[in-house]
Structures are given as C-alpha cells and as structure tokens.
Short mmCIF file of C-alpha atoms (C1' of nucleotides) in Angstrom, two decimals:
data_model
loop_
_atom_site.label_atom_id
_atom_site.label_comp_id
_atom_site.label_asym_id
_atom_site.label_seq_id
_atom_site.Cartn_x
_atom_site.Cartn_y
_atom_site.Cartn_z
CA UNK A 768 1.84 -39.65 -15.20
CA UNK A 769 2.87 -42.19 -12.46
CA UNK A 770 3.52 -44.74 -15.16
CA UNK A 771 5.72 -42.50 -16.98
CA UNK A 772 7.59 -41.51 -13.78
CA UNK A 773 8.05 -45.10 -12.96
CA UNK A 774 9.35 -46.38 -16.21
CA UNK A 775 12.58 -47.33 -14.79
CA UNK A 776 14.88 -46.30 -17.53
CA UNK A 777 18.69 -46.91 -16.38
CA UNK A 778 19.70 -47.85 -12.97
CA UNK A 779 18.33 -49.89 -10.39
CA UNK A 780 14.67 -51.05 -9.79
CA UNK A 781 13.64 -47.84 -7.84
CA UNK A 782 16.45 -45.49 -7.92
CA UNK A 783 14.37 -42.39 -7.49
CA UNK A 784 12.74 -43.47 -4.12
CA UNK A 785 16.05 -44.82 -3.03
CA UNK A 786 17.94 -41.55 -3.53
CA UNK A 787 15.17 -39.58 -1.64
CA UNK A 788 15.13 -42.16 1.23
CA UNK A 789 18.91 -41.73 1.40
CA UNK A 790 18.40 -37.96 1.77
CA UNK A 791 15.42 -37.97 4.17
CA UNK A 792 17.37 -40.46 6.35
CA UNK A 793 20.34 -38.38 6.23
CA UNK A 794 18.43 -35.16 7.31
CA UNK A 795 16.76 -37.32 10.06
CA UNK A 796 20.14 -38.55 11.19
CA UNK A 797 21.67 -35.16 11.32
CA UNK A 798 18.55 -33.68 13.27
CA UNK A 799 18.83 -36.50 15.62
CA UNK A 800 22.45 -35.90 16.27
CA UNK A 801 21.60 -32.46 17.48
CA UNK A 802 21.93 -30.27 14.41
CA UNK A 803 19.13 -27.57 13.87
CA UNK A 804 17.26 -27.86 10.45
CA UNK A 805 18.50 -24.35 9.64
CA UNK A 806 22.07 -25.08 10.56
CA UNK A 807 21.95 -27.93 8.03
CA UNK A 808 23.32 -26.69 4.66
CA UNK A 809 22.45 -28.48 1.53
CA UNK A 810 25.99 -29.29 1.19
CA UNK A 811 26.16 -30.86 4.64
CA UNK A 812 23.14 -32.84 3.65
CA UNK A 813 24.54 -34.19 0.51
CA UNK A 814 27.62 -35.24 2.22
CA UNK A 815 25.74 -37.23 4.50
CA UNK A 816 23.56 -38.63 1.88
CA UNK A 817 26.45 -39.58 -0.03
CA UNK A 818 25.29 -37.86 -3.31
CA UNK A 819 26.22 -34.67 -5.13
CA UNK A 820 24.86 -31.56 -4.02
CA UNK A 821 23.23 -30.72 -7.36
CA UNK A 822 21.60 -33.93 -7.13
CA UNK A 823 19.62 -32.94 -4.19
CA UNK A 824 17.97 -30.15 -6.51
CA UNK A 825 16.92 -33.00 -8.97
CA UNK A 826 14.58 -34.29 -6.13
CA UNK A 827 13.57 -31.21 -3.98
CA UNK A 828 13.06 -27.67 -5.04
CA UNK A 829 14.69 -26.54 -1.73
CA UNK A 830 15.08 -27.50 1.91
CA UNK A 831 11.48 -26.38 2.50
CA UNK A 832 10.20 -29.10 0.27
CA UNK A 833 12.12 -31.63 2.08
CA UNK A 834 10.38 -30.69 5.36
CA UNK A 835 7.08 -30.68 3.72
CA UNK A 836 7.47 -34.36 2.65
CA UNK A 837 8.73 -35.37 5.71
CA UNK A 838 5.86 -33.65 7.42
CA UNK A 839 3.22 -35.34 5.02
CA UNK A 840 4.58 -38.76 6.27
CA UNK A 841 4.02 -37.59 9.82
CA UNK A 842 0.60 -35.89 9.31
CA UNK A 843 -1.30 -39.01 8.34
CA UNK A 844 0.00 -40.77 11.50
CA UNK A 845 -0.73 -37.79 13.70
CA UNK A 846 -4.24 -37.59 12.60
CA UNK A 847 -4.65 -41.25 12.87
CA UNK A 848 -3.81 -41.04 16.60
CA UNK A 849 -6.24 -37.93 17.15
CA UNK A 850 -8.83 -40.35 15.52
CA UNK A 851 -8.49 -42.65 18.69
CA UNK A 852 -10.41 -40.05 20.38
CA UNK A 853 -12.34 -38.28 17.50
CA UNK A 854 -13.75 -41.60 16.18
CA UNK A 855 -14.35 -43.40 19.26
CA UNK A 856 -17.80 -44.48 20.45
CA UNK A 857 -17.31 -43.16 23.72
CA UNK A 858 -15.08 -39.98 23.78
CA UNK A 859 -16.95 -38.93 27.08
CA UNK A 860 -14.77 -41.47 28.80
CA UNK A 861 -11.60 -39.91 30.58
CA UNK A 862 -9.61 -43.10 29.72
CA UNK A 863 -10.35 -42.71 26.24
CA UNK A 864 -9.27 -39.22 25.99
CA UNK A 865 -6.04 -39.99 27.97
CA UNK A 866 -5.23 -42.70 25.57
CA UNK A 867 -5.70 -40.57 22.63
CA UNK A 868 -3.26 -38.00 24.27
CA UNK A 869 -0.82 -40.67 24.71
CA UNK A 870 -1.03 -41.80 21.24
CA UNK A 871 -0.47 -38.21 19.99
CA UNK A 872 2.54 -37.71 22.31
CA UNK A 873 3.88 -40.97 20.96
CA UNK A 874 3.74 -39.79 17.22
CA UNK A 875 5.75 -36.58 18.53
CA UNK A 876 8.24 -38.58 20.21
CA UNK A 877 8.73 -41.06 17.20
CA UNK A 878 9.09 -38.36 14.71
CA UNK A 879 10.61 -35.80 17.22
CA UNK A 880 13.33 -34.79 14.55
CA UNK A 881 10.65 -33.93 11.99
CA UNK A 882 8.36 -32.50 14.54
CA UNK A 883 10.93 -29.93 15.70
CA UNK A 884 12.17 -29.25 12.02
CA UNK A 885 8.66 -28.48 11.19
CA UNK A 886 7.91 -25.99 14.01
CA UNK A 887 11.18 -24.47 13.29
CA UNK A 888 10.79 -23.96 9.65
CA UNK A 889 7.06 -23.03 9.99
CA UNK A 890 8.11 -19.83 11.43
CA UNK A 891 9.85 -18.42 8.56
CA UNK A 892 9.05 -20.46 5.39
CA UNK A 893 5.57 -19.55 4.03
CA UNK A 894 4.87 -22.89 2.35
CA UNK A 895 5.66 -25.02 5.27
CA UNK A 896 3.70 -22.54 7.51
CA UNK A 897 0.71 -23.02 5.04
CA UNK A 898 0.85 -26.88 5.24
CA UNK A 899 1.14 -26.77 9.06
CA UNK A 900 -1.64 -24.41 9.42
CA UNK A 901 -3.89 -26.70 7.34
CA UNK A 902 -3.03 -29.49 9.54
CA UNK A 903 -4.07 -27.44 12.54
CA UNK A 904 -7.09 -26.45 10.96
CA UNK A 905 -8.04 -29.84 10.30
CA UNK A 906 -7.48 -30.88 13.80
CA UNK A 907 -9.28 -28.13 15.11
CA UNK A 908 -12.38 -28.82 13.05
CA UNK A 909 -12.28 -32.38 14.26
CA UNK A 910 -12.07 -31.14 17.75
CA UNK A 911 -15.07 -28.74 17.20
CA UNK A 912 -17.11 -31.75 15.78
CA UNK A 913 -16.48 -33.91 18.80
CA UNK A 914 -17.41 -31.02 21.20
CA UNK A 915 -20.79 -30.38 19.27
CA UNK A 916 -21.63 -34.05 19.16
CA UNK A 917 -21.03 -34.22 22.73
CA UNK A 918 -23.09 -31.21 23.47
CA UNK A 919 -25.91 -32.84 21.45
CA UNK A 920 -25.39 -36.15 23.20
CA UNK A 921 -25.37 -34.35 26.66
CA UNK A 922 -22.13 -35.29 27.92
CA UNK A 923 -20.30 -32.18 26.97
CA UNK A 924 -20.30 -28.82 28.65
CA UNK A 925 -22.97 -26.72 27.04
CA UNK A 926 -20.91 -23.60 27.97
CA UNK A 927 -17.91 -24.46 25.85
CA UNK A 928 -17.69 -22.57 22.66
CA UNK A 929 -16.03 -23.65 19.29
CA UNK A 930 -13.19 -21.48 20.20
CA UNK A 931 -12.60 -23.69 23.33
CA UNK A 932 -11.87 -26.61 21.03
CA UNK A 933 -9.38 -24.34 19.13
CA UNK A 934 -7.41 -23.30 22.27
CA UNK A 935 -7.27 -26.97 23.43
CA UNK A 936 -6.00 -28.02 19.99
CA UNK A 937 -3.15 -25.40 20.24
CA UNK A 938 -2.37 -26.45 23.97
CA UNK A 939 -2.01 -30.04 23.04
CA UNK A 940 0.28 -29.10 19.95
CA UNK A 941 2.46 -26.84 21.92
CA UNK A 942 2.77 -29.16 25.06
CA UNK A 943 3.53 -32.13 22.81
CA UNK A 944 6.52 -29.98 21.38
CA UNK A 945 7.68 -29.20 24.98
CA UNK A 946 7.29 -32.86 26.00
CA UNK A 947 10.13 -33.68 23.61
CA UNK A 948 12.67 -31.50 25.62
CA UNK A 949 11.77 -33.76 28.59
CA UNK A 950 13.59 -37.09 29.08
CA UNK A 951 12.02 -38.94 31.94
CA UNK A 952 9.00 -40.81 31.24
CA UNK A 953 7.49 -40.07 34.64
CA UNK A 954 7.66 -36.45 33.80
CA UNK A 955 6.11 -36.91 30.30
CA UNK A 956 3.30 -38.96 31.89
CA UNK A 957 2.50 -36.31 34.15
CA UNK A 958 2.25 -33.59 31.21
CA UNK A 959 0.08 -35.95 29.48
CA UNK A 960 -2.11 -36.39 32.65
CA UNK A 961 -2.18 -32.44 32.83
CA UNK A 962 -3.63 -32.17 29.40
CA UNK A 963 -6.05 -34.72 30.27
CA UNK A 964 -7.16 -32.95 33.25
CA UNK A 965 -7.33 -29.50 31.31
CA UNK A 966 -9.21 -31.06 28.43
CA UNK A 967 -11.69 -33.19 30.40
CA UNK A 968 -12.46 -30.27 32.72
CA UNK A 969 -13.06 -27.99 29.69
CA UNK A 970 -15.13 -30.17 27.83
CA UNK A 971 -16.96 -32.42 30.12
CA UNK A 972 -20.28 -31.50 31.57
CA UNK B 680 29.37 2.52 33.68
CA UNK B 681 26.24 4.46 32.77
CA UNK B 682 28.01 7.82 33.37
CA UNK B 683 30.87 6.75 31.08
CA UNK B 684 28.52 5.54 28.35
CA UNK B 685 26.48 8.81 28.73
CA UNK B 686 29.35 11.18 28.46
CA UNK B 687 28.13 12.64 25.16
CA UNK B 688 31.15 13.34 23.11
CA UNK B 689 30.19 14.69 19.81
CA UNK B 690 26.92 14.91 18.13
CA UNK B 691 23.66 15.85 19.75
CA UNK B 692 22.42 15.12 23.34
CA UNK B 693 21.66 11.66 23.14
CA UNK B 694 22.94 10.46 19.82
CA UNK B 695 23.27 6.72 20.70
CA UNK B 696 19.74 6.26 21.91
CA UNK B 697 18.46 8.33 19.08
CA UNK B 698 20.15 6.08 16.43
CA UNK B 699 18.93 3.01 17.99
CA UNK B 700 15.46 4.39 18.29
CA UNK B 701 15.71 5.14 14.62
CA UNK B 702 16.79 1.46 14.06
CA UNK B 703 14.10 -0.16 16.33
CA UNK B 704 11.35 2.10 14.82
CA UNK B 705 12.35 1.24 11.37
CA UNK B 706 12.35 -2.58 12.10
CA UNK B 707 8.88 -2.11 13.71
CA UNK B 708 7.69 -0.13 10.59
CA UNK B 709 8.95 -2.78 8.24
CA UNK B 710 7.26 -5.58 10.12
CA UNK B 711 4.11 -3.86 10.37
CA UNK B 712 4.09 -3.14 6.76
CA UNK B 713 4.00 -6.85 6.08
CA UNK B 714 7.52 -7.94 6.07
CA UNK B 715 8.78 -11.04 7.79
CA UNK B 716 11.62 -10.49 10.14
CA UNK B 717 13.77 -12.97 8.40
CA UNK B 718 13.02 -11.23 4.96
CA UNK B 719 14.36 -7.89 6.24
CA UNK B 720 18.16 -7.74 5.79
CA UNK B 721 20.37 -5.36 7.64
CA UNK B 722 20.64 -3.31 4.29
CA UNK B 723 16.85 -2.92 4.21
CA UNK B 724 16.80 -2.04 7.63
CA UNK B 725 19.76 0.63 7.28
CA UNK B 726 17.94 2.06 4.14
CA UNK B 727 14.60 2.56 6.05
CA UNK B 728 16.52 3.95 9.26
CA UNK B 729 18.36 6.34 7.10
CA UNK B 730 21.75 5.16 8.45
CA UNK B 731 24.68 3.21 6.89
CA UNK B 732 24.84 -0.44 7.18
CA UNK B 733 28.02 -0.46 9.08
CA UNK B 734 26.39 1.68 11.60
CA UNK B 735 24.03 -0.90 12.47
CA UNK B 736 26.85 -3.02 13.55
CA UNK B 737 27.94 -0.29 15.96
CA UNK B 738 24.66 -0.80 17.91
CA UNK B 739 23.80 -4.39 17.45
CA UNK B 740 26.01 -7.50 17.15
CA UNK B 741 23.42 -8.84 14.93
CA UNK B 742 19.84 -8.94 13.98
CA UNK B 743 19.21 -11.23 16.84
CA UNK B 744 20.28 -8.77 19.32
CA UNK B 745 17.79 -6.23 17.84
CA UNK B 746 14.97 -8.61 18.63
CA UNK B 747 16.26 -9.47 22.20
CA UNK B 748 16.35 -5.83 22.80
CA UNK B 749 12.77 -5.32 21.37
CA UNK B 750 11.70 -8.32 23.49
CA UNK B 751 13.07 -6.86 26.68
CA UNK B 752 10.81 -3.65 26.42
CA UNK B 753 7.59 -6.00 25.88
CA UNK B 754 8.50 -8.60 28.56
CA UNK B 755 8.04 -6.28 31.33
CA UNK B 756 5.00 -4.91 30.14
CA UNK B 757 3.54 -8.44 29.64
CA UNK B 758 4.57 -9.57 33.04
CA UNK B 759 2.77 -6.44 34.27
CA UNK B 760 -0.37 -7.64 32.42
CA UNK B 761 -0.11 -11.14 33.97
CA UNK B 762 0.21 -9.66 37.43
CA UNK B 763 -3.24 -8.27 37.16
CA UNK B 764 -4.19 -11.80 37.99
CA UNK B 765 -1.15 -13.12 39.82
CA UNK B 766 -1.15 -10.38 42.43
CA UNK B 767 -4.69 -9.84 42.56
CA UNK B 768 -6.45 -10.36 46.02
CA UNK B 769 -9.18 -12.34 44.75
CA UNK B 770 -8.06 -14.50 41.71
CA UNK B 771 -10.88 -16.97 42.20
CA UNK B 772 -12.95 -14.48 40.70
CA UNK B 773 -13.74 -15.11 37.09
CA UNK B 774 -13.97 -11.60 36.15
CA UNK B 775 -10.52 -11.03 37.45
CA UNK B 776 -9.22 -13.79 35.36
CA UNK B 777 -10.96 -12.56 32.43
CA UNK B 778 -9.59 -9.13 32.73
CA UNK B 779 -6.02 -10.35 33.21
CA UNK B 780 -6.25 -12.35 29.86
CA UNK B 781 -7.69 -9.31 28.05
CA UNK B 782 -4.85 -7.32 29.31
CA UNK B 783 -2.54 -10.01 28.11
CA UNK B 784 -4.01 -10.02 24.80
CA UNK B 785 -3.93 -6.19 24.48
CA UNK B 786 -0.15 -6.45 25.19
CA UNK B 787 0.23 -8.84 22.36
CA UNK B 788 -2.02 -6.57 20.05
CA UNK B 789 -0.04 -3.36 21.03
CA UNK B 790 3.38 -5.17 20.11
CA UNK B 791 2.11 -7.40 17.59
CA UNK B 792 5.21 -6.80 15.35
CA UNK B 793 7.57 -7.67 18.07
CA UNK B 794 5.72 -10.65 19.29
CA UNK B 795 5.65 -12.18 15.76
CA UNK B 796 9.18 -11.48 15.27
CA UNK B 797 10.20 -12.99 18.62
CA UNK B 798 8.27 -16.19 17.86
CA UNK B 799 9.62 -16.35 14.22
CA UNK B 800 13.11 -15.83 15.56
CA UNK B 801 13.42 -17.89 18.62
CA UNK B 802 12.62 -20.85 16.23
CA UNK B 803 16.16 -20.82 14.96
CA UNK B 804 18.25 -18.32 17.04
CA UNK B 805 19.51 -20.09 20.18
CA UNK B 806 19.96 -16.68 21.99
CA UNK B 807 16.60 -15.55 21.31
CA UNK B 808 15.08 -18.84 22.09
CA UNK B 809 16.71 -18.89 25.43
CA UNK B 810 15.37 -15.46 26.44
CA UNK B 811 11.89 -16.42 25.30
CA UNK B 812 11.99 -19.70 27.18
CA UNK B 813 13.33 -17.71 30.38
CA UNK B 814 10.24 -15.57 30.15
CA UNK B 815 7.79 -18.44 29.58
CA UNK B 816 9.76 -20.19 32.92
CA UNK B 817 8.86 -16.90 34.82
CA UNK B 818 5.24 -17.01 33.73
CA UNK B 819 4.86 -20.93 34.38
CA UNK B 820 6.33 -20.41 37.85
CA UNK B 821 3.93 -17.61 38.69
CA UNK B 822 0.99 -19.75 37.52
CA UNK B 823 2.15 -22.67 39.53
CA UNK B 824 2.40 -20.30 42.59
CA UNK B 825 -1.00 -18.99 42.11
CA UNK B 826 -2.33 -22.74 41.70
CA UNK B 827 -0.53 -23.67 44.62
CA UNK B 828 -1.94 -20.63 46.80
CA UNK B 829 -5.47 -21.31 45.50
CA UNK B 830 -5.43 -24.84 46.63
CA UNK B 831 -4.20 -23.75 50.14
CA UNK B 832 -6.90 -21.15 50.21
CA UNK B 833 -9.40 -23.66 49.08
CA UNK B 834 -10.68 -22.21 45.77
CA UNK B 835 -8.44 -24.26 43.39
CA UNK B 836 -9.00 -27.63 42.36
CA UNK B 837 -6.77 -29.99 44.27
CA UNK B 838 -6.49 -32.42 41.47
CA UNK B 839 -4.70 -29.87 39.49
CA UNK B 840 -0.82 -30.66 39.27
CA UNK B 841 1.62 -27.91 38.41
CA UNK B 842 1.83 -29.28 34.93
CA UNK B 843 -1.51 -28.18 34.61
CA UNK B 844 -0.31 -24.71 35.23
CA UNK B 845 2.38 -25.06 32.58
CA UNK B 846 -0.16 -26.43 30.09
CA UNK B 847 -2.36 -23.41 30.62
CA UNK B 848 0.49 -20.96 30.28
CA UNK B 849 1.57 -22.58 26.95
CA UNK B 850 -2.22 -22.39 25.75
CA UNK B 851 -2.62 -18.71 26.59
CA UNK B 852 0.75 -18.00 24.59
CA UNK B 853 0.00 -19.71 21.56
CA UNK B 854 -3.49 -18.51 21.53
CA UNK B 855 -2.59 -14.91 21.90
CA UNK B 856 -0.22 -15.24 18.95
CA UNK B 857 -3.20 -16.64 16.97
CA UNK B 858 -5.33 -13.66 18.19
CA UNK B 859 -3.18 -11.55 15.91
CA UNK B 860 -4.02 -13.04 12.68
CA UNK B 861 -7.77 -12.19 13.78
CA UNK B 862 -9.06 -8.77 12.91
CA UNK B 863 -12.53 -8.80 14.17
CA UNK B 864 -12.83 -7.53 17.75
CA UNK B 865 -15.81 -9.74 18.49
CA UNK B 866 -13.90 -12.79 17.32
CA UNK B 867 -10.95 -11.75 19.56
CA UNK B 868 -13.46 -11.45 22.46
CA UNK B 869 -14.59 -14.96 21.70
CA UNK B 870 -11.27 -16.41 21.96
CA UNK B 871 -10.55 -14.64 25.19
CA UNK B 872 -13.70 -15.93 26.60
CA UNK B 873 -12.68 -19.38 25.52
CA UNK B 874 -9.40 -18.93 27.31
CA UNK B 875 -11.11 -17.83 30.49
CA UNK B 876 -13.55 -20.79 30.17
CA UNK B 877 -10.65 -23.38 30.03
CA UNK B 878 -8.50 -21.90 32.70
CA UNK B 879 -11.34 -21.38 35.18
CA UNK B 880 -12.55 -24.91 34.38
CA UNK B 881 -9.17 -26.38 34.86
CA UNK B 882 -8.35 -24.39 37.92
CA UNK B 883 -11.44 -23.55 40.03
CA UNK B 884 -12.75 -26.26 42.45
"C1'" DC C 854 41.47 26.00 16.91
"C1'" DA C 855 42.36 21.21 17.98
"C1'" DA C 856 40.98 16.72 19.65
"C1'" DC C 857 37.72 13.67 19.44
"C1'" DT C 858 34.59 10.24 17.73
"C1'" DA C 859 30.22 8.80 15.55
"C1'" DT C 860 29.04 8.12 11.23
"C1'" DC C 861 29.84 7.04 6.29
"C1'" DG C 862 30.65 4.23 2.35
"C1'" DG C 863 33.10 1.07 0.11
"C1'" DA C 864 35.92 -3.26 0.13
"C1'" DC C 865 36.63 -7.56 1.78
"C1'" DA C 866 36.40 -12.65 2.72
"C1'" DC C 867 32.98 -15.79 3.82
"C1'" DT C 868 28.98 -18.78 3.61
"C1'" DG C 869 25.02 -20.53 1.43
"C1'" DT C 870 21.69 -20.78 -2.49
"C1'" DG C 871 19.91 -22.28 -6.81
"C1'" DT C 872 20.96 -22.86 -11.92
"C1'" DC C 873 23.61 -24.97 -15.37
"C1'" DC C 874 26.21 -27.95 -18.31
"C1'" DA C 875 29.51 -31.18 -20.06
"C1'" DG C 876 31.07 -35.61 -18.83
"C1'" DT C 877 30.51 -40.39 -16.76
"C1'" DC C 878 28.21 -44.75 -16.35
"C1'" DA C 879 24.89 -48.41 -15.51
"C1'" DT C 880 21.11 -50.10 -17.73
"C1'" DA C 881 17.21 -51.09 -21.15
"C1'" DA C 882 16.31 -51.62 -25.85
"C1'" DT C 883 17.53 -53.00 -30.28
"C1'" DA D 892 27.34 -56.48 -28.72
"C1'" DT D 893 26.02 -51.96 -29.49
"C1'" DT D 894 23.63 -47.96 -28.81
"C1'" DA D 895 20.64 -44.90 -26.93
"C1'" DT D 896 19.00 -43.13 -22.37
"C1'" DG D 897 18.81 -40.48 -18.46
"C1'" DA D 898 20.21 -40.14 -13.72
"C1'" DC D 899 24.06 -38.78 -11.21
"C1'" DT D 900 28.71 -35.91 -10.77
"C1'" DG D 901 31.39 -32.18 -9.92
"C1'" DG D 902 32.61 -27.88 -10.70
"C1'" DA D 903 31.48 -23.15 -12.33
"C1'" DC D 904 28.41 -19.47 -12.05
"C1'" DA D 905 25.65 -15.42 -10.40
"C1'" DC D 906 23.47 -13.86 -6.50
"C1'" DA D 907 22.28 -12.44 -1.84
"C1'" DG D 908 23.33 -11.68 2.61
"C1'" DT D 909 26.86 -11.41 6.75
"C1'" DG D 910 30.14 -9.45 9.61
"C1'" DT D 911 34.53 -6.99 9.74
"C1'" DC D 912 37.44 -3.35 8.67
"C1'" DC D 913 39.30 1.23 7.42
"C1'" DG D 914 40.23 5.75 5.55
"C1'" DA D 915 37.49 9.94 5.07
"C1'" DT D 916 34.25 13.15 6.70
"C1'" DA D 917 31.94 16.07 9.56
"C1'" DG D 918 29.91 17.68 13.79
"C1'" DT D 919 30.95 18.52 18.94
"C1'" DT D 920 33.29 19.71 22.76
"C1'" DG D 921 37.02 21.94 25.39
#
DNA sequence: CAACTATCGGACACTGTGTCCAGTCATAAT
DNA sequence: ATTATGACTGGACACAGTGTCCGATAGTTG
C-alpha cells in the first residue's frame, strides 16, 4: 500500500505530505491566534492554507479527522512524558514524580492549541471522543501498574485501590488543561507542585 | 418586574412556565434516551415538546440558554451537596467527607442528562463555559477555605497549598462525570471511596 | 363582544457541510 | 517532444440547521 501511495506521480517530491502539513500548520496557526476549533470553518482553513476548499476533503474526511491526526502526533509524545515516571527505576522518589509531571505539563504547553482542540472536539465528536478515551485508558492502565508494582515493592500505600490510580490520572489531565489558561510560570510551577503533593500523598506509604 | 411578567394575560394560569417546563422536560427526555445535546436540533426539540419551532425562540434565545437554565437548577443542589462537607462542624472526619462525596455523586446521577449536556456544551459555547467556570471557581474557593480553616485548626496538612484544593476540586468534578458511564453501584462506590482516599490523604495531617 | 397576546406555521436569508465534476497544469513515462 | 497521469481548482449542488419575521388563529380576559 505504502509504495503505491508514495509513487509520486505528478507534482513535487512529496506533495501529499506537503499539503497536509500546510493544512495542519494553518489550523495550528488559527487556533494559536485565538480562534476556537469549532469556529474555524473548512473555508477559513482552506483560505489560511492557501488551497481550495474541495482539496481539504481530498486529505481529510472532515474536521474531526484533522483533529484525530493532530492528536496522534501528540499522544506519542505525551505517553513518552508519562514514561519518565512509569518506567523509572525509582518511581518512589518524589523528585522523579515531580519531574514527570513537569514533562507532561510541558507537552500540554507545547501543543496547547491541539490539546484544547481535542478536549473541545471530544465533547461532541464520537470518534475523537473514542480516541481520547483510549489514550486515557492507556494512561490509567499504566498508573494502575505502577501502583500495583509499588505495593509489591512496599513503597506504595496498600490502601490505594486501582480506582485511586484512575482518579489521579483524571486529575492530572484536567489540571494540565487548566494550566494552559495560566500565564505566569510561577503559578504553573505551583500547580505542578500541587499535583505532586496530591499524588505522592495518595500513593506513597 | 415579576408581577408584570406574571400578569397572565391570555391562556392558562401559568402558560409561560408550563411551556418552558414542556421544553426542558422534552430535552431531558431526549438526552436520557441516548441523544447527544448537539445532535438534538431545535426542530427535534419542538416536535418532542409539542410546540412550534418558532415558539422555542420566544422562550430561549438559543439552545445555549436552555442549557444555562437547566444548569442553574442543578448548581444550587450541587452546591448544597458540597456544603455537607464545607459547612460541617467536623470536616476532619473521614466519614463526613465520604458522605459529602456520595451526596455530590448523587446529584450528578440524578441530573446526569443535564451534567453531560453542560460538559458537552461548555466545550464550545462561551456563555455556558463562563457559567461552568463560575461554578467551579465557587467550589474551589470553598475548598480552599476549608483547607485554610483546617490548617488553622490543626487537622489539615500544613504543606497543602491552595492549588491542592483546586486540583482536588477538578478531580472530583471529572470523576463524578466518569461515574455516570459506570452502571454497577459497587463500582461507583469504589470510585467514591477512591476519591475519599485521595482527598483525605492530601488534606489531613 | 372586543381587545389582547401567545402560539402557530411557513417563508426567508444565512452559514456551513460534504459531494461532484469539468477544466487546468506540472510532472513522469515514452 | 509528446502524451498520459492525477492532484488540484473553483464553482455548483443538495442538504441541514439557525435565527428572524409576520400574517393567521384561537383562547383569555375585561
């Protein structure tokens, strides 16, 4: 399949990717400049991308697919950030947890336009919602695993149920989103510290 | 103002309220039967309410205003539920906290159609978002006050910052929403217990 | 009975969506 | 150099939904 798709008949070396980058870049630009994802029409997007409206539909089924693809890019990086903690040899150290939460928040900040678009869209687009849910499930599973491992190793609180891991995961997600509405780095740091506090208290024995 | 509005010229004793109840009831019915708020058009709603589409606009500026009014009803009850804890003489008792969280979750369950509609709409409707934010601000302020009071009284963890209160508030909100997708009472109880665990650990000295 | 007014029901202009297709044009194959 | 290819254009289309407006209808009140 790939080779067929990539046989670059006509046009430049990698037109397909180039156009799609132009579109995703345009969307990111529009979101960054204050527009809501919902408020950006396909026509707006086409204009900003410098393409015809119908061309958009040659690359994406609808606006939802655009978000889904943007999300895919971010998800990997987000999971990577969580692994700072999940796969660390010493997850029982508070500094490690704090650093992981900082990394996670940095992913949110780096891709804030996308993160906000995802949380906006997943509220009403079933496909985006499913994808978002899947990511959350993945993170919750990891969190549960760390907790279980910690309980075996003795550093984690034996009273903490798997549902505690779920609750903490949701908390981190929501708070990172809230973090984006805050500008001052000092305030952001305070919020990360608060997350560290709640998590370490809930999990550590 | 009220007396002017209530001068019931024409039609039954309280036609205005009656029609609006018919509309809100119809929306609740449609949401409960599986429709998304976004997927319900004003025409659908009018049909279900047994009124003309144009009549809807005599009572509500748009669908957003309908949500806002539904939300208003619930907010009071929700705040009431939180006061089980906020205004209790002994907020340091774990059972009191647990009971408060149970009350909160029960409000979410009772009005689940509305809660889901609000969280769906506030993602893209600025007015609904503002209203939702206001409620959250209110709850966070209360949570901060309890924490501060507890620190003075000595039962609360001195290390817990005001941001900890904020994080916990967001956690409870998100988790109660998630609670609605769970059917089994036992699982719901486990989730409430998890919230109790995290909160008591984070706050109590 | 007459005045009032909420509701009806249909028309209107508008915005946005997703599909389709004939025409253009740069490129790759011959 | 010529031709075939296929991505892109740009405009038209049908469709769904929104919010406004208005004449007609019908029930209530004085």
